[in-house]
Each structure stands twice: as C-alpha cells, then as structure tokens.
Short mmCIF file of C-alpha atoms and ligand atoms in Angstrom, two decimals:
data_model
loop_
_atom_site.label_atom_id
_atom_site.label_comp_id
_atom_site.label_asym_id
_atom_site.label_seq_id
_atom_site.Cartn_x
_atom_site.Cartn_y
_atom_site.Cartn_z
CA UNK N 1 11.93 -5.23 -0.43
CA UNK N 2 10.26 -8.11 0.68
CA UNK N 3 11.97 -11.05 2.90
CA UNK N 4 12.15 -14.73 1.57
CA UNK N 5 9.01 -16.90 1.83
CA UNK N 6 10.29 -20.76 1.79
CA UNK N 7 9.78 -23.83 3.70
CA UNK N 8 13.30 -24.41 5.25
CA UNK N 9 12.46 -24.90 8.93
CA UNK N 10 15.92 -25.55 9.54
CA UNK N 11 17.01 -22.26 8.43
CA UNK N 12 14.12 -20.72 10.16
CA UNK N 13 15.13 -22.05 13.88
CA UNK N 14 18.75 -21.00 13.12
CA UNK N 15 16.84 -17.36 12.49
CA UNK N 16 14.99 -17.42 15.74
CA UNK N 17 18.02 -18.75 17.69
CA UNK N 18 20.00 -15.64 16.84
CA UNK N 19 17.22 -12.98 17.65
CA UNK N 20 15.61 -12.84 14.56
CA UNK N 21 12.04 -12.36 13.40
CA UNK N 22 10.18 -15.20 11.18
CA UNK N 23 6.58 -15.25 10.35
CA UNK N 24 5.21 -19.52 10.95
CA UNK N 25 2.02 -21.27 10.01
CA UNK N 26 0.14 -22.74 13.18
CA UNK N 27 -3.44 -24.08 12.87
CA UNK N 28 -5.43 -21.24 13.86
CA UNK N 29 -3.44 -18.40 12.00
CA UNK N 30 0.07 -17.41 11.29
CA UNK N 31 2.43 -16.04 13.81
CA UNK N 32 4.69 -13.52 13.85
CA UNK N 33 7.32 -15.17 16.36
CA UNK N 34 10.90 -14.51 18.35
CA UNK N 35 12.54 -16.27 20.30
CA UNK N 36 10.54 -15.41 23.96
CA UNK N 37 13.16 -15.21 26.16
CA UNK N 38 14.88 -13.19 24.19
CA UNK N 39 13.64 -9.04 25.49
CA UNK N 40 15.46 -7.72 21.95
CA UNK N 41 13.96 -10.20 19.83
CA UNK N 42 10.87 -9.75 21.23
CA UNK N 43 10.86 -5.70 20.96
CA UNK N 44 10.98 -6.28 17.46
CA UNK N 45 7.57 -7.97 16.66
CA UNK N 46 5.94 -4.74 18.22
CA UNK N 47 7.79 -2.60 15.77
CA UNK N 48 7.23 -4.70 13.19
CA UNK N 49 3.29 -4.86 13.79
CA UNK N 50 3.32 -1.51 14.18
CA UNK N 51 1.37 -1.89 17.96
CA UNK N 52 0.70 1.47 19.94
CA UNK N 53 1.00 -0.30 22.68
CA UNK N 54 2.42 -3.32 23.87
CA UNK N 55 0.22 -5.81 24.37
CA UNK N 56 1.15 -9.41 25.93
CA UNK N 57 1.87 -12.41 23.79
CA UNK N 58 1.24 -15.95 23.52
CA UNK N 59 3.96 -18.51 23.83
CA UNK N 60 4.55 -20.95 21.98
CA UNK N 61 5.94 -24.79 22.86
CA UNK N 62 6.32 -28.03 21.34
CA UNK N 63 7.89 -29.50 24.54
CA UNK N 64 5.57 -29.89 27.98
CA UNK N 65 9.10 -29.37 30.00
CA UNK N 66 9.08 -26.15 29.45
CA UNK N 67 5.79 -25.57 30.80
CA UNK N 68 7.81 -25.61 34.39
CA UNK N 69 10.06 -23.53 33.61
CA UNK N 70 7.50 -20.62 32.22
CA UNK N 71 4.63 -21.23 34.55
CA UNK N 72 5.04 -20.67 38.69
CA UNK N 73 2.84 -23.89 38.95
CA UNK N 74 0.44 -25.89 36.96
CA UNK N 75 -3.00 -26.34 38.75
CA UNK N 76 -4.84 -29.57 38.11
CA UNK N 77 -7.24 -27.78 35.58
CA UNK N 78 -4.76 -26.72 33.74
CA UNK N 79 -3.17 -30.37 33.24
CA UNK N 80 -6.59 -32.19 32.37
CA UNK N 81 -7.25 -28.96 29.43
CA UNK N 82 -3.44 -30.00 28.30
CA UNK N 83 -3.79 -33.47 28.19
CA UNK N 84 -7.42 -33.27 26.01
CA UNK N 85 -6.49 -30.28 23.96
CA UNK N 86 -2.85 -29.21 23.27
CA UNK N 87 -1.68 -29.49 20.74
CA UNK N 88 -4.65 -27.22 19.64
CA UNK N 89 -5.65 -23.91 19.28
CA UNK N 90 -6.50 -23.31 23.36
CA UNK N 91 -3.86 -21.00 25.13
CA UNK N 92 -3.64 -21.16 28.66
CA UNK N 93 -3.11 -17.96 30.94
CA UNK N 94 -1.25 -18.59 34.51
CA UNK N 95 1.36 -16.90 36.93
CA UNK N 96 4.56 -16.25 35.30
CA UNK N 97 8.02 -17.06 36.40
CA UNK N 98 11.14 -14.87 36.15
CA UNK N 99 12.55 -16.03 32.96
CA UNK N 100 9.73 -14.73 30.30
CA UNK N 101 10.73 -11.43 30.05
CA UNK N 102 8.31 -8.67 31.45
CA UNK N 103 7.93 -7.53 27.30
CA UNK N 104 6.32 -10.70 26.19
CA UNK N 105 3.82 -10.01 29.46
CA UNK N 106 3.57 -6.02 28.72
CA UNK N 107 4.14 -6.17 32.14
CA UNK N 108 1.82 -8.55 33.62
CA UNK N 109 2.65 -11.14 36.13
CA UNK N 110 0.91 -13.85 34.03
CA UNK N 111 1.80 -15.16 30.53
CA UNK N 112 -0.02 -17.29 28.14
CA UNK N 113 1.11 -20.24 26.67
CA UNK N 114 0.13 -23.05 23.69
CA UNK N 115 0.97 -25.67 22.09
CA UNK N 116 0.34 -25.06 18.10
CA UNK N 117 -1.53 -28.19 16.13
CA UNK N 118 0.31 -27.50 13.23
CA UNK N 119 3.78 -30.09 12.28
CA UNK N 120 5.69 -27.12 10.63
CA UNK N 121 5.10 -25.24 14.08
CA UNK N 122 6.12 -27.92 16.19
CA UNK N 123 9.00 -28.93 13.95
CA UNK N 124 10.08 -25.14 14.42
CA UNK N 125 9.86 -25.14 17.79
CA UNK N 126 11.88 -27.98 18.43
CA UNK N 127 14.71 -27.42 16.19
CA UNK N 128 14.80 -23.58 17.84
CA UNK N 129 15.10 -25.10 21.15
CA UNK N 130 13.56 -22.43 22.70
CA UNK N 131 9.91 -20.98 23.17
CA UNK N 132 8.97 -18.69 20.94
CA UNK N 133 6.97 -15.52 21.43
CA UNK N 134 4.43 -15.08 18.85
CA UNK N 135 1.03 -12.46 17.58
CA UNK N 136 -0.91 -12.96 14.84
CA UNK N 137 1.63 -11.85 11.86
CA UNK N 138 -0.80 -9.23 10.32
CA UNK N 139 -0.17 -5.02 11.10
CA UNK N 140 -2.14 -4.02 14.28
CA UNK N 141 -5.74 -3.96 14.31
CA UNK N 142 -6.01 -5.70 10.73
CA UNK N 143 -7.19 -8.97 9.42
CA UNK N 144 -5.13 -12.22 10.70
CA UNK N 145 -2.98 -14.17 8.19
CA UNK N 146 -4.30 -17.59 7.12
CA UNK N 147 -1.56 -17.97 4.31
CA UNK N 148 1.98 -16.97 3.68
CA UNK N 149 1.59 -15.15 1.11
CA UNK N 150 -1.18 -12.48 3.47
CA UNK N 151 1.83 -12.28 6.15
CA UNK N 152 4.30 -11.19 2.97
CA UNK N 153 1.24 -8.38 1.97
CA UNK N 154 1.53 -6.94 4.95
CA UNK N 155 5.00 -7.81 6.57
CA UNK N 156 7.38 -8.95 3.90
CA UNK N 157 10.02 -5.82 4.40
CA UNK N 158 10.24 -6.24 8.59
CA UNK N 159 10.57 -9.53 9.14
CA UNK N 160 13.65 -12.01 7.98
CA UNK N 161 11.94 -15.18 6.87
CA UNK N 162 7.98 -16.47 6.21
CA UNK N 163 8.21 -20.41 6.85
CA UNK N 164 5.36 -21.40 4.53
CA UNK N 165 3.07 -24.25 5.78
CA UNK N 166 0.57 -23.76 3.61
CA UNK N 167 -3.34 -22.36 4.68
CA UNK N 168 -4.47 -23.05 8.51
CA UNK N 169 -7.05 -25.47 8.89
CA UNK N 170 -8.98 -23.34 12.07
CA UNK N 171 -8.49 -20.05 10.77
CA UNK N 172 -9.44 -18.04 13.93
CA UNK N 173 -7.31 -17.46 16.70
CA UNK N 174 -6.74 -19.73 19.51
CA UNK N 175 -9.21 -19.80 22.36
CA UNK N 176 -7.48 -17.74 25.65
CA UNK N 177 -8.09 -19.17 29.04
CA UNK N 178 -7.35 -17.72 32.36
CA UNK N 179 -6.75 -19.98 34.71
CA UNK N 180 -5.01 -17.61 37.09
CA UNK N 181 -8.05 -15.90 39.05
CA UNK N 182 -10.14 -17.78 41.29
CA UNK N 183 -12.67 -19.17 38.81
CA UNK N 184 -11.69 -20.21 35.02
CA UNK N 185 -11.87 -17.28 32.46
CA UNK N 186 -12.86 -17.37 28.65
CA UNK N 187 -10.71 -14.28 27.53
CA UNK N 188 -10.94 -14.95 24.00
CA UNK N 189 -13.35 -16.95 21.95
CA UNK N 190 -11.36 -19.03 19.45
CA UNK N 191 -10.60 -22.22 17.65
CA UNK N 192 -11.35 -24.43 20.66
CA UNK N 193 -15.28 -23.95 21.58
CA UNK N 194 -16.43 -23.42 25.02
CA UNK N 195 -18.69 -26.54 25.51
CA UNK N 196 -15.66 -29.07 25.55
CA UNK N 197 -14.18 -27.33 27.86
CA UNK N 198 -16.23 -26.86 30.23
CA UNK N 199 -16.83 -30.56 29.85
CA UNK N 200 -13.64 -30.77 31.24
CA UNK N 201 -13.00 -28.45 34.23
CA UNK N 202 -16.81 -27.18 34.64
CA UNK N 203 -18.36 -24.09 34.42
CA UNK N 204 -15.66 -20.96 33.14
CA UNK N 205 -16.37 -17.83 33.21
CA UNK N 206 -17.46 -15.54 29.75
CA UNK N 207 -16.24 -12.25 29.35
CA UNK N 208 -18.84 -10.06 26.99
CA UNK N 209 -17.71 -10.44 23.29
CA UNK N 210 -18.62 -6.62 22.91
CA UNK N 211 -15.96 -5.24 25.98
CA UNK N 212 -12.38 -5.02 25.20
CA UNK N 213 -10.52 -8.02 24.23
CA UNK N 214 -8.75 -9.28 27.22
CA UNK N 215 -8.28 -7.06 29.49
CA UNK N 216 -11.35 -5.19 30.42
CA UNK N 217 -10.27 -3.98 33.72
CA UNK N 218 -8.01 -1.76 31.91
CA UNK N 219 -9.63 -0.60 29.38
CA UNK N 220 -13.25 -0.30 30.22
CA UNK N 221 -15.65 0.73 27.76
CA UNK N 222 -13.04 0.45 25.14
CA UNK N 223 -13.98 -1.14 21.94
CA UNK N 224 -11.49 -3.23 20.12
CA UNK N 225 -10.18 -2.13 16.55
CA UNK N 226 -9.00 -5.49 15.98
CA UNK N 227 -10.02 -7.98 12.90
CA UNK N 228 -10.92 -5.04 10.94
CA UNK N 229 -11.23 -4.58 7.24
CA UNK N 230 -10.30 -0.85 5.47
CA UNK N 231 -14.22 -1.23 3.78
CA UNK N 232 -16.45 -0.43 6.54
CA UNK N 233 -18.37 -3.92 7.37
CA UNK N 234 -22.01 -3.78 8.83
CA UNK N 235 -22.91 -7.02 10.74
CA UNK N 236 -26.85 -7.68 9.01
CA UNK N 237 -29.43 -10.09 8.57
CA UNK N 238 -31.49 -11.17 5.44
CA UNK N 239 -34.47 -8.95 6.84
CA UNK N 240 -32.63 -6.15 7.69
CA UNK N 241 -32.55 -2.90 4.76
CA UNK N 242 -29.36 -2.38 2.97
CA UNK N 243 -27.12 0.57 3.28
CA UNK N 244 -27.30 3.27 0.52
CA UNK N 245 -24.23 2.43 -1.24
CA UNK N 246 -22.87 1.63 -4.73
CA UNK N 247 -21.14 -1.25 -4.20
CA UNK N 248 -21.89 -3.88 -1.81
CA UNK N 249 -20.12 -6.75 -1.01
CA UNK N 250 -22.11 -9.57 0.64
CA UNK N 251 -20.22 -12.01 3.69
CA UNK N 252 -22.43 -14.93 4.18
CA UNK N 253 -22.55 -17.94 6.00
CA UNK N 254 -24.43 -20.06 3.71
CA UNK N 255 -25.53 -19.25 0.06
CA UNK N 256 -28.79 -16.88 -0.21
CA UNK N 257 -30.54 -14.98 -3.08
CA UNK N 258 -31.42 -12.93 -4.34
CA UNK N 259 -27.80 -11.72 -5.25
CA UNK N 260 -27.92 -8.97 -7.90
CA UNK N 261 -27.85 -5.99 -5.25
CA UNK N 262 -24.11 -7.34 -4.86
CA UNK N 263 -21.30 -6.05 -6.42
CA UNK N 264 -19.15 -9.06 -5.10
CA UNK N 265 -19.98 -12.13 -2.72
CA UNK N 266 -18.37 -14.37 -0.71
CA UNK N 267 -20.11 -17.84 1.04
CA UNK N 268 -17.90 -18.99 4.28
CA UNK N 269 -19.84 -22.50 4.41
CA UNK N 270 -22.52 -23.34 1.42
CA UNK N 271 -23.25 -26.25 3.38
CA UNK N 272 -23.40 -24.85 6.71
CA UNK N 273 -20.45 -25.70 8.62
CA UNK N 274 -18.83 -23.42 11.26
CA UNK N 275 -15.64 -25.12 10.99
CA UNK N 276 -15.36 -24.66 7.36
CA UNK N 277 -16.83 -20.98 8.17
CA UNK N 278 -14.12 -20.15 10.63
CA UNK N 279 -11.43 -21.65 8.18
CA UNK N 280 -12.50 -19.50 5.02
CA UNK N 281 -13.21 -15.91 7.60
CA UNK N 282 -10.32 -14.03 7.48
CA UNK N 283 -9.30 -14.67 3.83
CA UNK N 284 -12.36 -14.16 2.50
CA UNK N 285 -12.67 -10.42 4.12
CA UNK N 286 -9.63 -9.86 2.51
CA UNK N 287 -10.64 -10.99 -0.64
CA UNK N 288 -13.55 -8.61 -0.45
CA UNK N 289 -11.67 -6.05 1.01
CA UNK N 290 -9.63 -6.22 -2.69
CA UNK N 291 -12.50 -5.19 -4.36
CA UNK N 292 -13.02 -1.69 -4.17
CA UNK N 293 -16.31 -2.02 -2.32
CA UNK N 294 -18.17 1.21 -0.57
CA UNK N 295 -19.67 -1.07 2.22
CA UNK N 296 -19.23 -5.09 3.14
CA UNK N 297 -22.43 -6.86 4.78
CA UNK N 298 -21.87 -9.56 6.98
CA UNK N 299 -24.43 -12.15 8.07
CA UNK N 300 -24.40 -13.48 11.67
CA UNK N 301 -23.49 -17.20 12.05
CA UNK N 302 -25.06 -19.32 14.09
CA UNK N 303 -24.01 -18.08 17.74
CA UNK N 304 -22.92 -22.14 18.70
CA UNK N 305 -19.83 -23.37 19.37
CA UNK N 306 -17.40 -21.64 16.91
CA UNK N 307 -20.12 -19.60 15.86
CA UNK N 308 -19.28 -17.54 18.80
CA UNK N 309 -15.73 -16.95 18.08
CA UNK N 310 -17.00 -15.92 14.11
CA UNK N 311 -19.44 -13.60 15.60
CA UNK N 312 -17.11 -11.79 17.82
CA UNK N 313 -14.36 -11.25 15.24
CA UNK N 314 -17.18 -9.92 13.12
CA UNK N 315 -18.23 -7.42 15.53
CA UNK N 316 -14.99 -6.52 16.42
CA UNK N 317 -14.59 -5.49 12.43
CA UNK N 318 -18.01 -3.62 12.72
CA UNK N 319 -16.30 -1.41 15.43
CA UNK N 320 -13.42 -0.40 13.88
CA UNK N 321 -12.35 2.36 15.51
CA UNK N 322 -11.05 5.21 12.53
O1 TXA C 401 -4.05 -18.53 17.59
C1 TXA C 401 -3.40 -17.67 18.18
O2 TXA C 401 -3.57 -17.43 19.38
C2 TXA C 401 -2.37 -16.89 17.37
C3 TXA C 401 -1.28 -17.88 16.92
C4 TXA C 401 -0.13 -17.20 16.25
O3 TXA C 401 -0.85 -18.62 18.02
N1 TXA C 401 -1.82 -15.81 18.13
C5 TXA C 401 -2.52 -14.69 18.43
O4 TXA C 401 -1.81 -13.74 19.14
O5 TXA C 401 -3.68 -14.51 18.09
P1 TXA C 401 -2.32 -12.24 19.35
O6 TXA C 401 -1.17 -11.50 19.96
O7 TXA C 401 -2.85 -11.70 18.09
O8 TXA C 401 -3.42 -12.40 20.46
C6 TXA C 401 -3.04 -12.81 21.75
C7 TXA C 401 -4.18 -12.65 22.69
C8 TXA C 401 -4.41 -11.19 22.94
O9 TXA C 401 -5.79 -10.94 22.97
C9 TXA C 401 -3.76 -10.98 24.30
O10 TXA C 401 -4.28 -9.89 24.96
C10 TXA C 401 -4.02 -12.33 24.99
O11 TXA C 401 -3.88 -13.25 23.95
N2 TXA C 401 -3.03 -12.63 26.01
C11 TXA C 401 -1.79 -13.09 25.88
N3 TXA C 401 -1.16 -13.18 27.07
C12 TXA C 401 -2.04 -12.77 28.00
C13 TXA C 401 -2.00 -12.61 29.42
N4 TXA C 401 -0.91 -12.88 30.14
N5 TXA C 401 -3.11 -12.14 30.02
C14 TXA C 401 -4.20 -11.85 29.31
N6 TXA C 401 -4.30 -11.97 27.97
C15 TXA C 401 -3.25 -12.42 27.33
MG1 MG C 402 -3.89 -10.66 16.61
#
C-alpha cells in the first residue's frame, strides 16, 4: 500500500507536528523528515530507510531563531556562510545543545543544520513550527530522490504523506561544513561549490572524496555504499576499453559517438553545464538502472566546482559495496 502523494502543506505540518513521517521536496533532493526534537519521530526515518546504523541527520529550518536554540554558539564564520548562502543547499556542522535529541546526532555532540532553497520546504517548516529532522528519502545506500514520485518507488508503504514540489533544481545533496574543529571542514561535496566559500571564510579543509563519507575517524578505510545503482557502474573515459558485456548503458556528461556499442544512453548536460549535470544525475541512473543493463559506464565530469560533488557521488556508486 502506498501513502498519499499531494501538495497539501498544511496537512503535511499537521503530520509532522504529531510525530509523523512525510517525505518534502528541498532544492538539492527530497527529504525524508520528522519533527527533530521529537526522539520517536525521529527513530522512525531509520526504520523506514532501512539504515544499519544510525547515522546523524541534517536539520532543517526556515527560521534563523532557532539557530540559538540548536547550536551552543554561532562563530563569526558561520554567520557570514549564513548570510551569503542559506537558504541553499550548504549545511553547517557545530556544537549541539541539549534539546536535539542524541538520535538525530547518532550520538555526536555536534549537529548539522540548513536552511532548504526550496518555497514548499520553507512553507513546511514554518507552518510545522518546529525543525525538522531530515535524510535523503531514498532506502539506505541507494540513489537520492529528485521527484516525488522516486520517494513513492522506494518509500510509499513507510511513510504517511509525500508533499510533492515538483523536481529539485540542484539535484545533489547539500554541501556539509564543519565548522566545529579548529580549522573549517568540507565533509561533503554538494550543491554549494567550494570556491565561494572559501571566498568567504578562507581556506577549508578537504576531506578525500575516496575515504568514508563524513566521518573518517570512525570508519577508516571504509568505502561508502552510498549513491549506488543495483547495475554495477564503472567510472570510464572515451579512451578507456569497454567491459565484456551485453548490454551497456552509457552515463555521459556531454553527447559523444560513436553510440551503437550502447544498449541505452543517457547525456547529463549536451551543452556542457555542471549545473544542469548535477540536476539530471540521480534520475538519470535510475532511468538506466530500469533498463535491464549488465554494466552502466560513467564518464568523469569536469573535476570544477560541482564537478567535484558529480564525481564523488559517481565513485561512491563505483564502490558499491555487495
Ligand atoms: O541536501 C541534503 O543535505 C539532503 C536534503 C534532504 O536536505 N539531506 C541529506 O541527508 O543528504 P543525508 O542523511 O542523506 O546526509 C547527511 C549527511 C551525512 O553524510 C551525514 O553523515 C552528515 O550529513 N552529517 C549530518 N550531521 C552531521 C554531524 N553532526 N557531523 C558530521 N556529519 C554530519
Ligand atoms: Mg543520503
């Protein structure tokens, strides 16, 4: 049975006001949110996801008061990325206070925290009146949703309501910044590239797109399963040989030919653009993960600017663990 997908935001706060679970567009992906100081609510996205583990979660606010009451304190650099960036898809990592439960953390004394770009998202939040705890609204370690319709694929039957805003503009996830260590540090590539930012605040530290997502230090060595396809996806380039398989699906960045060794293909950009790249990722790796293929071959983009963030979801989905 699948929930109802609709575009009643009103309905949707009173859902998240009483503990329950409703899936919301935001400009970088959909989210699979509760309300965040809510520990019940909260335990329910990782059952519904379908996480091993719990893993902390960004939250989400349409309201800069709240930032006090989530956050210990809010350093200068934090306050210049705010006023330049949010609402936008950057997510900001300090020291937490008492009142977001130790769930939404998994236990760390730090929480991350954005402000979504997206007026069904902010609408949401306000008329919920609280934050609201959210993940990507895909199953754990699969593809993130661009579109309601990919969170009701996956998700329909756990959650109570899919607000539908229609397709996200960025398409990859927000960029994830901590600010709590002693220098700046780029946890996740994403939506917001690093350049302007470090236009703003200086130099930030990079952590290696090929260790662990975000928290190295305890999982070193471990690859990330995340972003991943069911086809097995090869990151290649026009020189390189293809596999020996059937059928192959091509994932390009701009058109190429010859084309006839593919069974199906997908362009991200035809003109080139990274934006319009990052916007059309995910749902076109579903779309070729529809087709029955033995092997999809990605291209690298351009490693600039969002190029970065495309490349690391990429690998990630090369390194699926099985
Ligand atoms: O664009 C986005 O960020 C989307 C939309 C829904 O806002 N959300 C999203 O959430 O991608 P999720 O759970 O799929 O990824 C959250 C990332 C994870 O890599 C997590 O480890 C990191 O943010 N994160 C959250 N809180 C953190 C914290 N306190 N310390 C370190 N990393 C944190
Ligand atoms: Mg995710």
């Amino acid at each position: 049975m699948s929930c109802p997908i609709g575009t009643d935001v009103d309905y949707a706060a009173g859902l998240l006001a009483r503990g329950g679970l409703v899936a919301f567009p935001t400009e970088t992906v959909y989210g699979l949110g509760a309300d965040a100081l809510d520990a019940r609510a909260v335990a329910r996205i990782f059952e519904a996801k379908g996480r091993p583990r719990f893993d902390p979660l960004i939250v989400h606010v349409a309201d800069l008061a709240w930032l006090e009451r989530l956050f210990c304190s809010v350093p200068e650099n934090a306050r210049r990325l705010i006023d330049r960036f949010w609402p936008g898809p950057l997510t900001l990592v300090l020291p937490k206070t008492d009142l977001v439960p130790d769930l939404v953390t998994a236990g760390l004394p730090t929480v991350g925290v954005r402000m979504p770009a997206h007026p069904v998202a902010l609408d949401l939040l306000r008329r919920a009146g609280t934050p609201v705890a959210a993940p990507s609204a895909n199953l754990f370690g699969q593809v993130s949703p661009t579109t309601a319709r990919h969170v009701a694929d996956q998700l329909g039957s756990q959650i109570d309501y899919i607000l539908d805003g229609g397709s996200c503009s960025v398409g990859l996830e927000s960029t994830v910044l901590d600010l709590s260590g002693r220098f700046p540090t780029l946890l996740r590539p994403g939506g917001l590239s690093v350049e302007p930012i470090e236009e703003t605040i200086g130099p930030i530290q990079r952590s290696d797109a090929a260790s662990d997502e975000t928290r190295p230090q305890l999982a070193p060595g471990m690859l990330s399963s995340h972003y991943a396809t069911r086809t097995p996806l090869l990151l290649a380039r026009r020189e390189d040989r293809l596999p020996a398989a059937a059928r192959i699906g091509l994932l390009a960045f701009v058109s190429e030919s010859p084309l006839d060794q593919f069974a199906a293909v997908e362009v991200l950009s035809p003109r080139g653009d990274l934006a319009e790249a990052a916007a059309n990722l995910f749902a076109a790796m579903r779309r070729l993960d529809a087709q029955g293929l033995d092997v999809i071959v990605a291209r690298p983009v351009p490693n600039t600017s969002l190029g970065r963030a495309i490349n690391d979801r990429l690998l990630r989905a090369c390194r699926k663990v099985e």
